[in-house]
Structure formats: structure tokens, C-alpha cells
Short mmCIF file of C-alpha atoms in Angstrom, two decimals:
data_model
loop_
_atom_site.label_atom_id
_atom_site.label_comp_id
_atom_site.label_asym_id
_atom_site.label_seq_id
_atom_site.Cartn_x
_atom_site.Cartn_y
_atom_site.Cartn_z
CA UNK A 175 0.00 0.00 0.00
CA UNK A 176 1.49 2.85 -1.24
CA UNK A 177 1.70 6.52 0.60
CA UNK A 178 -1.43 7.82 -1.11
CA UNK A 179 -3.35 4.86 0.20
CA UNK A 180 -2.44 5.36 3.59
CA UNK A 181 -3.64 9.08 3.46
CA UNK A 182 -6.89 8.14 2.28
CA UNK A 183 -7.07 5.38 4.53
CA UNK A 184 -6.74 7.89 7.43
CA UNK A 185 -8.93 10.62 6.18
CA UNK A 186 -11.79 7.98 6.07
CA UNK A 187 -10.85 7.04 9.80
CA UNK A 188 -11.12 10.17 10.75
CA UNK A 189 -14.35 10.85 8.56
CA UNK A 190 -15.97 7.79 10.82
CA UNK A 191 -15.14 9.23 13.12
CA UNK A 192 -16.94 12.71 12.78
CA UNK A 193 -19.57 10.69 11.67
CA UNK A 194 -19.52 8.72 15.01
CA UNK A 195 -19.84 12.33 16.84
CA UNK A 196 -22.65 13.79 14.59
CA UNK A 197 -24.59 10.92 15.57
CA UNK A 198 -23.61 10.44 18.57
CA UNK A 199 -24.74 14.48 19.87
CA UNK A 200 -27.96 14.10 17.73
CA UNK A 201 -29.06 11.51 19.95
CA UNK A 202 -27.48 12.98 23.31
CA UNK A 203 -29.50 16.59 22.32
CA UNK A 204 -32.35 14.72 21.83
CA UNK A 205 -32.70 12.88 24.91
CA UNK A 206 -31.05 15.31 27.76
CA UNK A 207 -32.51 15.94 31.06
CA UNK A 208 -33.18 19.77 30.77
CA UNK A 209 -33.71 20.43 34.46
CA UNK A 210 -30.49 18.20 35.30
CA UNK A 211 -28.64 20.42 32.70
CA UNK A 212 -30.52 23.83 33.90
CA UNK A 213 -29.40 22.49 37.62
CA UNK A 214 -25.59 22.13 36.33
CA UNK A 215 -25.83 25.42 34.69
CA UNK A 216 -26.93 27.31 38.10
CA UNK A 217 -24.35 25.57 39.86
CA UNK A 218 -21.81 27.30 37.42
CA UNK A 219 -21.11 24.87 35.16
CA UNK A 220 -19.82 26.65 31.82
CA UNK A 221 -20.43 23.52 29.40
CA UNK A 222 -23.63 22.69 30.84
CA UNK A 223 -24.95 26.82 30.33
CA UNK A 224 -23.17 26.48 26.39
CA UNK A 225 -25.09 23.40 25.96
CA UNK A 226 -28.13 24.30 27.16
CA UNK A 227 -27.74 27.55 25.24
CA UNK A 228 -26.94 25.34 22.07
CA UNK A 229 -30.51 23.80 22.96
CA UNK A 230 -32.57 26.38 23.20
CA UNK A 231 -32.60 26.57 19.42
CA UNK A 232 -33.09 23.33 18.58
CA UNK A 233 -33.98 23.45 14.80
CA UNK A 234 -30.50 25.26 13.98
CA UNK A 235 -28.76 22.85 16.02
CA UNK A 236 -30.76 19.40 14.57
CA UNK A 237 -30.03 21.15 10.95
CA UNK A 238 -26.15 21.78 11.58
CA UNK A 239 -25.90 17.90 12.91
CA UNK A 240 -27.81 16.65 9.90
CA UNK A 241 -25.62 18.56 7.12
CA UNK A 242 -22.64 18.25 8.87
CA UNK A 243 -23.45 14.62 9.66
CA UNK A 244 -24.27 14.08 5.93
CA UNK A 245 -21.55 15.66 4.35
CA UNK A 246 -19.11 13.32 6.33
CA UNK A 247 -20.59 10.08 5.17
CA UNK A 248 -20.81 11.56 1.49
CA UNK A 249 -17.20 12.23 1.57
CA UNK A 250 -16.28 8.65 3.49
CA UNK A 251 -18.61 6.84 0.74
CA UNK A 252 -16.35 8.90 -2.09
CA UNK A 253 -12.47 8.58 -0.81
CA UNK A 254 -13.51 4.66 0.48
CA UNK A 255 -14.78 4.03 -3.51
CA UNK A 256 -11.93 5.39 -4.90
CA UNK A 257 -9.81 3.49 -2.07
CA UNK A 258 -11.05 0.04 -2.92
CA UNK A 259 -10.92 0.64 -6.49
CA UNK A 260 -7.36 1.61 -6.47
CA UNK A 261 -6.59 -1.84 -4.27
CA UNK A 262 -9.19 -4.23 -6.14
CA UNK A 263 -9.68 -2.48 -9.61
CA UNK A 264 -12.96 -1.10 -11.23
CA UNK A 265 -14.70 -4.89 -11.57
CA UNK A 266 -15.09 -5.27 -7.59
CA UNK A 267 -13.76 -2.55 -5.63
CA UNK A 268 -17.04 0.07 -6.04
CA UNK A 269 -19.03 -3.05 -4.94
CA UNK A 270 -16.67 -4.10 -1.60
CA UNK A 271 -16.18 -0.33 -0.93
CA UNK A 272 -20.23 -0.25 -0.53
CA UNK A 273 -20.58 -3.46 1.80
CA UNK A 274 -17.30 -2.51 3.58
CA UNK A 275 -18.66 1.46 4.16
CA UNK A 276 -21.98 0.78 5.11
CA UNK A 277 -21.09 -1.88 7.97
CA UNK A 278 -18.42 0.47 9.11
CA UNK A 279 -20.77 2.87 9.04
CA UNK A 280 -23.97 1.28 10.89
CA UNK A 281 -21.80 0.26 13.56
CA UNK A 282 -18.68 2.75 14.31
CA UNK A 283 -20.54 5.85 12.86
CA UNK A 284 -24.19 5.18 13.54
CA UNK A 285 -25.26 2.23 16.26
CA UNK A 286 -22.47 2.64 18.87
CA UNK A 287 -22.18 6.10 18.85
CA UNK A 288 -25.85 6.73 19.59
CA UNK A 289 -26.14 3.65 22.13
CA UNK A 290 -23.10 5.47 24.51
CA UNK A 291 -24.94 8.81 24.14
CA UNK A 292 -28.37 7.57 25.26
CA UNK A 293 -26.71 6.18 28.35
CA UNK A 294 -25.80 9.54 29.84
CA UNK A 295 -26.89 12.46 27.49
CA UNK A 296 -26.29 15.16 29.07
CA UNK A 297 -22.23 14.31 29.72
CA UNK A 298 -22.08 14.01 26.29
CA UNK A 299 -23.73 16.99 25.43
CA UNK A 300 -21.61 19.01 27.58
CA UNK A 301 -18.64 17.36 25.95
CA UNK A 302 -19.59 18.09 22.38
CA UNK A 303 -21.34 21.69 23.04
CA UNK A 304 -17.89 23.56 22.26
CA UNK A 305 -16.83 21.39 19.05
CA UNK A 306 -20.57 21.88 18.23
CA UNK A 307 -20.41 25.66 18.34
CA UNK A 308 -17.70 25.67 16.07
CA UNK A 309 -19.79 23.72 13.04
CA UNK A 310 -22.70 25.97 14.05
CA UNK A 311 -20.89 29.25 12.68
CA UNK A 312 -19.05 27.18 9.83
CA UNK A 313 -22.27 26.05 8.52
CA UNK A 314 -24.52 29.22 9.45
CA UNK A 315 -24.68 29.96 5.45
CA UNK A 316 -26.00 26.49 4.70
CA UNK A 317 -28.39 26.34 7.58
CA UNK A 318 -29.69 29.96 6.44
CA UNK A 319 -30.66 28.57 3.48
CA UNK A 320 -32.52 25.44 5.24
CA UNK A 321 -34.22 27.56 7.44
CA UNK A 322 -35.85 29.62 4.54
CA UNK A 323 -37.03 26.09 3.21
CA UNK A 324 -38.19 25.15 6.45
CA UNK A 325 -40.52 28.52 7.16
CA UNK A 326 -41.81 28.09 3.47
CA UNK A 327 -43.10 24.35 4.09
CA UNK A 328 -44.21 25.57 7.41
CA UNK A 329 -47.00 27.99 5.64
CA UNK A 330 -47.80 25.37 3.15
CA UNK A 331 -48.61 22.99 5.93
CA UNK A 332 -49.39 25.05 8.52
CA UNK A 333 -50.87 23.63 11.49
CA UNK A 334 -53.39 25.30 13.51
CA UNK A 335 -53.22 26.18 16.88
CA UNK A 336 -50.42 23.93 19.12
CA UNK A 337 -51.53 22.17 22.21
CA UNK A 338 -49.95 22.52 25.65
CA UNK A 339 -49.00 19.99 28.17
CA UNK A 340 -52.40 18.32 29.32
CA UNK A 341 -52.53 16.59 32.79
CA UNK A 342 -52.49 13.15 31.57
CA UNK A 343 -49.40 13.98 29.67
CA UNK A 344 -47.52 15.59 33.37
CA UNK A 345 -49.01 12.49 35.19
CA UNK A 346 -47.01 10.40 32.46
CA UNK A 347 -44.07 12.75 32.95
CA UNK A 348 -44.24 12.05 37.09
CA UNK A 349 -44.68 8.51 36.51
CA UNK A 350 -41.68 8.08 34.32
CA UNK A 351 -39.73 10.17 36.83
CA UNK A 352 -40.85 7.91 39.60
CA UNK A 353 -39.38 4.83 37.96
CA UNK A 354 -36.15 6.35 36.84
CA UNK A 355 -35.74 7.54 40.39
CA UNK A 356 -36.12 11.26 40.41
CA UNK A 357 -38.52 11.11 42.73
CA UNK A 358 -39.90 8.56 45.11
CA UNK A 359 -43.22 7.53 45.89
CA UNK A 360 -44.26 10.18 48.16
CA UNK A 361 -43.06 12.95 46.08
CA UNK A 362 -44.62 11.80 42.81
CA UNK A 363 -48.09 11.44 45.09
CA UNK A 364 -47.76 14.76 46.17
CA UNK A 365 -47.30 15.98 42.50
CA UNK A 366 -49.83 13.61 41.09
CA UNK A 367 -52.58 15.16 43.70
CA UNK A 368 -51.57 18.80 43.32
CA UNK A 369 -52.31 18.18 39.60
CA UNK A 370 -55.74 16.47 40.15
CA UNK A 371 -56.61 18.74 42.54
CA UNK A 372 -58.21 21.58 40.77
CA UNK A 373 -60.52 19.04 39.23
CA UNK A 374 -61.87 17.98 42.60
CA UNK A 375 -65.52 19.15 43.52
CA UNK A 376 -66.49 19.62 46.92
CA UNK A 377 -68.96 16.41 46.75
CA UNK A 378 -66.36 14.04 46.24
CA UNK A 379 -65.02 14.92 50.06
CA UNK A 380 -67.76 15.86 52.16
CA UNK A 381 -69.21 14.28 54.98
CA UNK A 382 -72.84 13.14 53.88
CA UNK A 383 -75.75 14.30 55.62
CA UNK A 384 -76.53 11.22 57.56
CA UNK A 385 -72.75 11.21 59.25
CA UNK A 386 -73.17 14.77 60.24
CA UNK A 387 -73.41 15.42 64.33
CA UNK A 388 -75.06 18.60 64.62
CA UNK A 389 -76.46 20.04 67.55
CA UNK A 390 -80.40 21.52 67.87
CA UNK A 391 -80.07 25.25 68.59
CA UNK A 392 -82.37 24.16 71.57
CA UNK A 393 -79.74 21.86 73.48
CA UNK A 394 -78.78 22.35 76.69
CA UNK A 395 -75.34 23.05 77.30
CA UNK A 396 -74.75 19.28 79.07
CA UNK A 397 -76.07 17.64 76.15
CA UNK A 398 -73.75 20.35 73.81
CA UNK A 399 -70.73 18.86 76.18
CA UNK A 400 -71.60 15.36 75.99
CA UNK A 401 -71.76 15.54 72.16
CA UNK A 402 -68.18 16.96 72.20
CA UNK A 403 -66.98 14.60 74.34
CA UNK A 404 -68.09 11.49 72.68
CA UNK A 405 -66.90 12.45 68.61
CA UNK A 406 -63.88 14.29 70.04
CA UNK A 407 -64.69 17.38 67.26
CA UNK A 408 -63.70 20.73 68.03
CA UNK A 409 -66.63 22.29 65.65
CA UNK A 410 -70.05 21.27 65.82
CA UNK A 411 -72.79 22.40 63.71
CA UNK A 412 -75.79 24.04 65.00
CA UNK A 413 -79.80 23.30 63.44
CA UNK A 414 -83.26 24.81 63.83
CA UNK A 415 -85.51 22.05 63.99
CA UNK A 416 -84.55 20.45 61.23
CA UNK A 417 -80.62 18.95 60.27
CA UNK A 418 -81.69 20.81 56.78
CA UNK A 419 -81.58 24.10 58.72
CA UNK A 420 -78.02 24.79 59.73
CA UNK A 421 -77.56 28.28 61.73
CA UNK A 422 -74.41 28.25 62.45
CA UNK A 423 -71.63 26.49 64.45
CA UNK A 424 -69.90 26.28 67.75
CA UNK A 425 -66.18 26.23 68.21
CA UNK A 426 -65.18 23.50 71.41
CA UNK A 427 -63.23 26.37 72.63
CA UNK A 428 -65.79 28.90 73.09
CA UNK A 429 -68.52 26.15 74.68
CA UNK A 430 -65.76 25.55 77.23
CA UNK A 431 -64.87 28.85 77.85
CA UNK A 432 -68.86 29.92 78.08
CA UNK A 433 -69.52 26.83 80.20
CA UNK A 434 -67.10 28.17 82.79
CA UNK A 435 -68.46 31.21 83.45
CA UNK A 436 -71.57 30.17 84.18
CA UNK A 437 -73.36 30.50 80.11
CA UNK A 438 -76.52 28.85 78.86
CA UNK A 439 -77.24 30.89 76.11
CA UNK A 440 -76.72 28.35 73.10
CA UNK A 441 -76.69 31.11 70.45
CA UNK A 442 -74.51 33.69 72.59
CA UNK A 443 -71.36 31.32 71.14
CA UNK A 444 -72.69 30.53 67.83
CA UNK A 445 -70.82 31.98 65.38
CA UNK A 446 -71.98 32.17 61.76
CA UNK A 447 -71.22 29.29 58.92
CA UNK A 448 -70.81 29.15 55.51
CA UNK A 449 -72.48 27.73 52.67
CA UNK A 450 -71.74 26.19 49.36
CA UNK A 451 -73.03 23.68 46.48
CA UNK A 452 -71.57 20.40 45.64
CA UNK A 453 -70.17 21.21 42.48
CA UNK A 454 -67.55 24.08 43.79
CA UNK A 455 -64.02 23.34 43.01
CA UNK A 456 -62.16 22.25 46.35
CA UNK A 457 -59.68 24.46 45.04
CA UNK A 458 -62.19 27.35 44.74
CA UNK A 459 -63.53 26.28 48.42
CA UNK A 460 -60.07 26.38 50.18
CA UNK A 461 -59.59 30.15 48.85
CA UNK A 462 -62.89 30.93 50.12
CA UNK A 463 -62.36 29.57 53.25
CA UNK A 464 -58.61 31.43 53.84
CA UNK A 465 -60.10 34.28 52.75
CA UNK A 466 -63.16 33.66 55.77
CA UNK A 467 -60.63 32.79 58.23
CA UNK A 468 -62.86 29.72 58.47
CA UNK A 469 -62.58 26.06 58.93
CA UNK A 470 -66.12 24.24 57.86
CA UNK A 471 -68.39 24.96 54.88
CA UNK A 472 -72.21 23.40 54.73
CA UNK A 473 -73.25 21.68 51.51
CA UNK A 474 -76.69 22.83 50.24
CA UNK A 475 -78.19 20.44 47.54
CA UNK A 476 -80.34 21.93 44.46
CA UNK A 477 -83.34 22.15 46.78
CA UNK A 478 -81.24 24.61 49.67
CA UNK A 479 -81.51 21.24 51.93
CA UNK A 480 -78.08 20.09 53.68
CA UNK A 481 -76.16 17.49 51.61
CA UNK A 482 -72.86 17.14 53.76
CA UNK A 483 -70.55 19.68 55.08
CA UNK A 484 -66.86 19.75 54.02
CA UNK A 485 -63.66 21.50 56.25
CA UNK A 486 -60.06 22.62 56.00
CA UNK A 487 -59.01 19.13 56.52
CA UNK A 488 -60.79 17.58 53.91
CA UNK A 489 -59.31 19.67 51.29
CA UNK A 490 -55.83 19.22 52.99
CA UNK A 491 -56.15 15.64 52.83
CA UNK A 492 -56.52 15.25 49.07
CA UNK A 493 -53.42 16.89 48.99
CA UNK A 494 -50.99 14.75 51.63
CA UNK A 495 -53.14 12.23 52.06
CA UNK A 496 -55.04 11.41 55.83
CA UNK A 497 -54.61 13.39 58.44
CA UNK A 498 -54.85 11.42 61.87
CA UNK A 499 -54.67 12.85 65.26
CA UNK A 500 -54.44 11.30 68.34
CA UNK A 501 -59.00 11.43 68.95
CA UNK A 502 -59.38 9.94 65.31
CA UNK A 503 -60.67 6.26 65.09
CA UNK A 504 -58.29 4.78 62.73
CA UNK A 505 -60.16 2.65 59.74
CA UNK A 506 -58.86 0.57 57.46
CA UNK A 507 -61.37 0.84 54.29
CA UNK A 508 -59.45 -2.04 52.31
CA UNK A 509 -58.69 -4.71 54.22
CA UNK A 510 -57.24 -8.16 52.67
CA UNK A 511 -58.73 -11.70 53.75
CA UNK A 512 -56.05 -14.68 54.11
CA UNK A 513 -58.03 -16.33 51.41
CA UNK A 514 -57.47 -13.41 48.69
CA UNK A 515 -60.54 -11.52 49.02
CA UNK A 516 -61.12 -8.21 50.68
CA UNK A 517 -63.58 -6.68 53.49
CA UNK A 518 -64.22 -3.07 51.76
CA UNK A 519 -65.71 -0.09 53.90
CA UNK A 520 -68.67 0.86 51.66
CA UNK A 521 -67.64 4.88 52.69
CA UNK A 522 -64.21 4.22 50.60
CA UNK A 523 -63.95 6.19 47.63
CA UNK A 524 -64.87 4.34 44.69
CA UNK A 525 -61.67 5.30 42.69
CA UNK A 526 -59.44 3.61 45.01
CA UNK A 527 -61.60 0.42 44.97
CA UNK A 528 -60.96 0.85 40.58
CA UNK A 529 -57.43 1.56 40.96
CA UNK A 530 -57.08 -1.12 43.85
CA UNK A 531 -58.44 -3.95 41.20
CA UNK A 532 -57.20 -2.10 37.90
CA UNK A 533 -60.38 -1.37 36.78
CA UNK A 534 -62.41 0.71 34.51
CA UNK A 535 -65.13 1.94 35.81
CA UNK A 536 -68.49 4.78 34.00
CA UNK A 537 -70.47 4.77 37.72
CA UNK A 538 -71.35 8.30 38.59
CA UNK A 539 -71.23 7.75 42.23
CA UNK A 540 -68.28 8.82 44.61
CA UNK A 541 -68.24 6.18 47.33
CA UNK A 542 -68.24 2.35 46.90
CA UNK A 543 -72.19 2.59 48.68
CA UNK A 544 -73.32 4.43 45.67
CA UNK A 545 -71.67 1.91 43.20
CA UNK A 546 -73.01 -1.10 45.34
CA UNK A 547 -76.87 0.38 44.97
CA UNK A 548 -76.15 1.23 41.61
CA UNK A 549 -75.06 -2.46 40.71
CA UNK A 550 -77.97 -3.78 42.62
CA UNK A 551 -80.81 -1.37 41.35
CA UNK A 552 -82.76 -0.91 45.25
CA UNK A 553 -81.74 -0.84 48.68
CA UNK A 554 -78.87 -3.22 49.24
CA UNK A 555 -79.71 -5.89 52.16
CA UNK A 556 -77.51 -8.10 53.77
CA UNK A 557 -76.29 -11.52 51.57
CA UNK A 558 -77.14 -9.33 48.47
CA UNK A 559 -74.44 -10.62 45.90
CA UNK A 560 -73.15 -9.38 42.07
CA UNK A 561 -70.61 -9.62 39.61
CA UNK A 562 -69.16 -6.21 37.87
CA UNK A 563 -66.27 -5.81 36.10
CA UNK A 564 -64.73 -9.09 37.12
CA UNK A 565 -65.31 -8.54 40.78
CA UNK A 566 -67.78 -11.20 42.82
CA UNK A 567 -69.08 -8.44 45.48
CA UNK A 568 -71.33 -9.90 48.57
CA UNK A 569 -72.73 -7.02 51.20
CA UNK A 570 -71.88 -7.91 54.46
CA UNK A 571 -73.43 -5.00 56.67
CA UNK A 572 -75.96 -3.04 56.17
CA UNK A 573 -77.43 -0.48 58.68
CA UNK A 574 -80.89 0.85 58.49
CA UNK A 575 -80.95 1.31 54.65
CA UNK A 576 -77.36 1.96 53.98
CA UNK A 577 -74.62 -0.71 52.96
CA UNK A 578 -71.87 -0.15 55.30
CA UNK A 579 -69.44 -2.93 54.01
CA UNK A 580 -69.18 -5.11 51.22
CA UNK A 581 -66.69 -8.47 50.61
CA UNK A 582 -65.03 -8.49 47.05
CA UNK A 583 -63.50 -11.85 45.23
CA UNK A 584 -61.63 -11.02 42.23
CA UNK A 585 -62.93 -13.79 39.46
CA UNK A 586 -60.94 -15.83 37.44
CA UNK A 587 -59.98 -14.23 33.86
CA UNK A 588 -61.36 -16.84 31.03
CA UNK A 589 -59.28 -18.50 29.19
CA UNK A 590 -58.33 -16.16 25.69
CA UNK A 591 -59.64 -12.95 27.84
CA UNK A 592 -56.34 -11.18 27.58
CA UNK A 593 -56.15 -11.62 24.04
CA UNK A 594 -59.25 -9.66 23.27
#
């Protein structure tokens, strides 16, 4: 091999080579971690600030890879032609140069390259942002003229309107951060229920009318304190006559403080209580009730009768999760059987009994109760029993004409189901 051949040779090593690079920061742009990169940056890392700078305008920088990335592999195919030629002759060398280019190619200039940068994108972005700013002005004639291309096929095919982010597309985003390990469990719950949360109407949290302990604005002030004592609340709502007449409330504090000095007057320490409608945005409801200084809200259905009240804590709790304190009866609303099945509190919201059994649900109800009378079409009664979406469901208690806890086997999938 004579001195010519050798210079060649080398030139189309080193061609691979920037071929290797193109591909390999295409890929490494193209899959960074912007807020690991923006972190970096803050922290004063120059290459990480260039590179995220180099980001920024994306379409320049994806155009620049491409030509430069093209123009390499178009000069490797054209020195390794007339390489193999001058070795093998005109008969086979064009066809060995192809075979012989295109495996080096795929796999030095094209597979490899891109594998390494996928595994840690953002090193290799920081490595290649200062080579890459150099091609950027060398080819900023050619991309000028690409860019001109691109904003005439852009008004040819022009797209109307662009979407933003929607919330099943961030609860994706969490997710995938939760299993590459940016954030743990308790972090992406937090997320995932800040982003639900201004979704949430004040019916799916309130107390229902019939677990409401409300005092009669006629009680004597033993009966108020017996009341307190035995449900350990430090609020308690106050009715005329009827639970569908709410007048106000009484704070624990001020019946104590009353009670001491010697007070019977029931409406001397009622303070005044707000009102809302089922359909009011929690988020909505916790602004209203900063704004009150104020801790409850009564629910008024569509006829002005009382459908539930709602508090502080509620809303909290859709946030962080429950909120126990040292007076609160602690229930377990899903509890597993040795034999597979479960004992399900019929107050349990029915999206945690779905996403408990990976289910897809269309009930309109909010607890498991409503879904159980739903399923059954009357009253439920003890023993009832029903299948729904692959779940064998038996009430176990009932109370008065409410189902107060059901027992769920999950069936059997038939044989061919999950092929469907």
C-alpha cells in the first residue's frame, strides 16, 4: 500500500469518526434531562450553560448535525470508492467499498455512537457543546438557506393552533420520573394530587348528611358537652328544627370557655357558617375559606336542603393524604382476607376500589355505597351478591338502609380474555 493509500485510509478514519460524533450528539441533544442540565448550569457549570444555550434553538442545532453529519458520510462513501478501487480495480472494488462502508458505518458511525450517548446524554452533550459551536458558525450559510425552506413548508402545511401539556401527559411525565428515580413515591403522590386537585368538587369529600353530628339550637349546654366529648370534634354544627336548617356552628373552645363562666345561652357562642353547592371546586372552596378565616363549609343540595358539610381538613387531605390525630378512630377501608378476598368499607372512595383492582369503571357515584346500589338497582340488604367488572361483590353489613361494608372476590380471567 502505497503513501497515497495510507492518506486516504486515514482521512476515512477520521471521517468515521466525525460521523460517530454527529450521531452520537444528535441523539445525546435529543434525549437530555433539561432540568439536570438547567441544575448544572446554576451551579456554574460553563459547558452545561453552552449546551443548554446550544438547545434552546433546537432546529439550527438538529439542521447543523444533519448537514454536517451528511456531508461526512458523502465524503467517506467517495475517498472509500476510490480506495477500494485503487486496491481491487474497477470490476469489484465500487461493490466491496459499498458493503465494507456501510457496515463500518452502521456500527462505528451510527449504532455505537448513539447507544453510549443515550446512556448519559447530558455528559455528552456538555462534551460536544464547544466542538458543536464551532460547526454551528461554519455552517450558518447552509443552515440559512434550510431555514428559509423550512418557514416556506411551514406555511404550506401550517398547522393550527399547538396544544400545551395536558394533565395526563404531566401524570405520564411524574410517573416516568418515579421509575427512573427522580422522585420517590411520596413525592410523585404529592405531585400527582396537586395536579388532580383543581378538578376535585367539593362532593367528592364531604361528609354526607346522615354522618353529620349537629347540635339543635335548643340543646342544653350538658347535652352540647356530651356531644363533644363522645366524637372528640372541636366544631359542631348548630340546626333549627330540622338537620336541613343549619344556623351556624360552635367552636369546642368557646362552649368551654362559656360553660365556665356560668353561660346557657346556646346562640350567645354561635358563630356564623358558611355555605356552598356540591359542584364548587375544592380548590375554589379552600380560597374561600382562607379568605373567611374559616374552617367548615355546609353543603346545600339543588333544593337549599343540607347534603354534607366539608372542612379545612378535607381539602388538605386530598393533597398529603389522611390526616390522623391522636382522637381519630383509625379505619382501614381495604382490608385483605387470608383467602385473597377483601372486606371493603362501603364509605371508601370508589376510585381507590378501581385503581385497587385495575379497573375501569363509568359509575357516577363517589363512594363504593353508591356503586353497590347502583349495581344492585334498590336498597342493598344483607347476603345481596353481584358480579361487575370481574369482581364477585357480597354485602356484608348493612345499617338501616345503607350498605356499610361489602366483601369483594376477584374472578378468574377466562381463558383467551387477555387476548381480546
Amino acid at each position: 500500500m502505497d503513501s497515497a493509500s495510507i492518506i486516504m485510509l486515514a482521512v476515512l478514519v477520521l471521517l468515521v469518526a466525525m460521523s460517530a460524533y454527529f450521531s452520537a450528539t444528535e441523539t445525546a441533544f435529543s434525549s437530555l434531562n433539561r432540568v439536570r442540565l438547567k441544575s448544572k448550569a446554576e451551579n456554574g457549570d460553563k459547558r452545561a450553560a453552552l449546551a443548554l444555550e446550544l438547545e434552546e434553538d433546537y432546529d439550527r442545532l438538529l439542521s447543523t448535525i444533519l448537514i454536517g453529519n451528511n456531508i461526512v458520510n458523502i465524503t467517506a462513501t467517495t475517498i472509500a470508492t476510490l480506495l477500494f478501487v485503487k486496491l481491487l480495480g474497477n470490476r469489484s472494488g465500487p461493490t466491496v467499498s459499498t458493503v465494507v462502508l456501510t457496515i463500518v458505518i452502521l456500527i462505528f458511525g451510527e449504532i455505537s455512537p448513539k447507544s453510549l450517548a443515550k446512556e448519559s446524554p447530558e455528559a455528552f452533550a456538555m462534551f460536544s457543546a464547544p466542538i458543536l459551536r464551532f460547526f454551528l458558525a461554519l455552517l450558518r450559510p447552509v443552515n440559512f438557506l434550510f431555514t428559509q425552506w423550512k418557514k416556506l413548508l411551514t406555511k404550506v402545511f401550517h398547522k393550527s393552533g399547538e396544544e400545551g401539556i395536558t394533565e395526563e401527559e404531566l401524570i405520564t411525565m411524574v410517573d416516568q420520573a418515579e421509575d427512573e428515580g427522580g422522585l420517590d413515591r411520596h413525592e410523585s403522590e404529592l405531585i400527582r394530587s396537586a395536579i388532580e386537585f383543581g378538578d376535585m368538587e367539593v362532593e367528592e369529600i364531604l361528609t354526607p348528611r346522615v354522618d353529620i353530628v349537629a347540635v339543635e339550637d335548643t340543646a342544653t349546654m350538658d347535652e352540647i358537652a356530651k356531644l363533644f366529648a363522645e366524637n372528640g370534634y372541636s366544631r359542631l354544627p348548630v340546626y333549627h328544627e330540622d338537620i336541613d336548617d343549619i344556623i351556624g356552628v360552635i367552636h369546642e373552645k368557646d362552649f368551654h370557655a362559656a360553660r365556665y363562666h356560668g353561660m346557657c345561652d346556646v346562640s350567645a357562642i354561635t358563630s356564623s357558617v358558611l355555605y356552598t353547592t356540591g359542584n364548587t371546586k375544592i380548590s375554589e372552596l379552600l380560597r374561600i375559606l382562607q379568605r373567611e378565616k374559616a374552617h367548615m363549609v355546609i353543603v346545600v343540595d339543588e333544593y337549599g336542603g343540607t347534603e354534607g358539610l366539608a372542612t379545612m381538613e378535607d381539602i388538605v387531605e386530598e393533597l398529603v393524604g389522611e390526616i390522623w390525630d391522636e382522637h381519630d378512630e383509625i379505619i382501614e377501608e381495604f382490608k385483605k382476607q387470608e383467602d385473597g378476598s377483601y372486606l371493603i368499607s362501603c364509605n371508601a372512595d370508589l376510585t381507590d376500589l378501581y385503581d385497587l383492582f385495575s379497573i375501569r369503571g363509568d359509575c357516577d357515584a363517589n363512594t363504593v355505597s353508591g356503586w353497590v346500589m347502583e349495581q344492585i338497582g334498590r336498597i342493598p340488604e344483607e347476603g345481596d351478591r353481584f358480579t361487575a367488572d370481574g369482581l364477585d361483590v357480597t354485602v356484608t353489613q348493612v345499617d338501616h338502609r345503607r350498605v356499610m361494608e361489602i366483601k369483594v372476590v376477584v374472578l378468574p380471567e377466562a381463558p383467551g380474555e387477555e387476548e381480546k
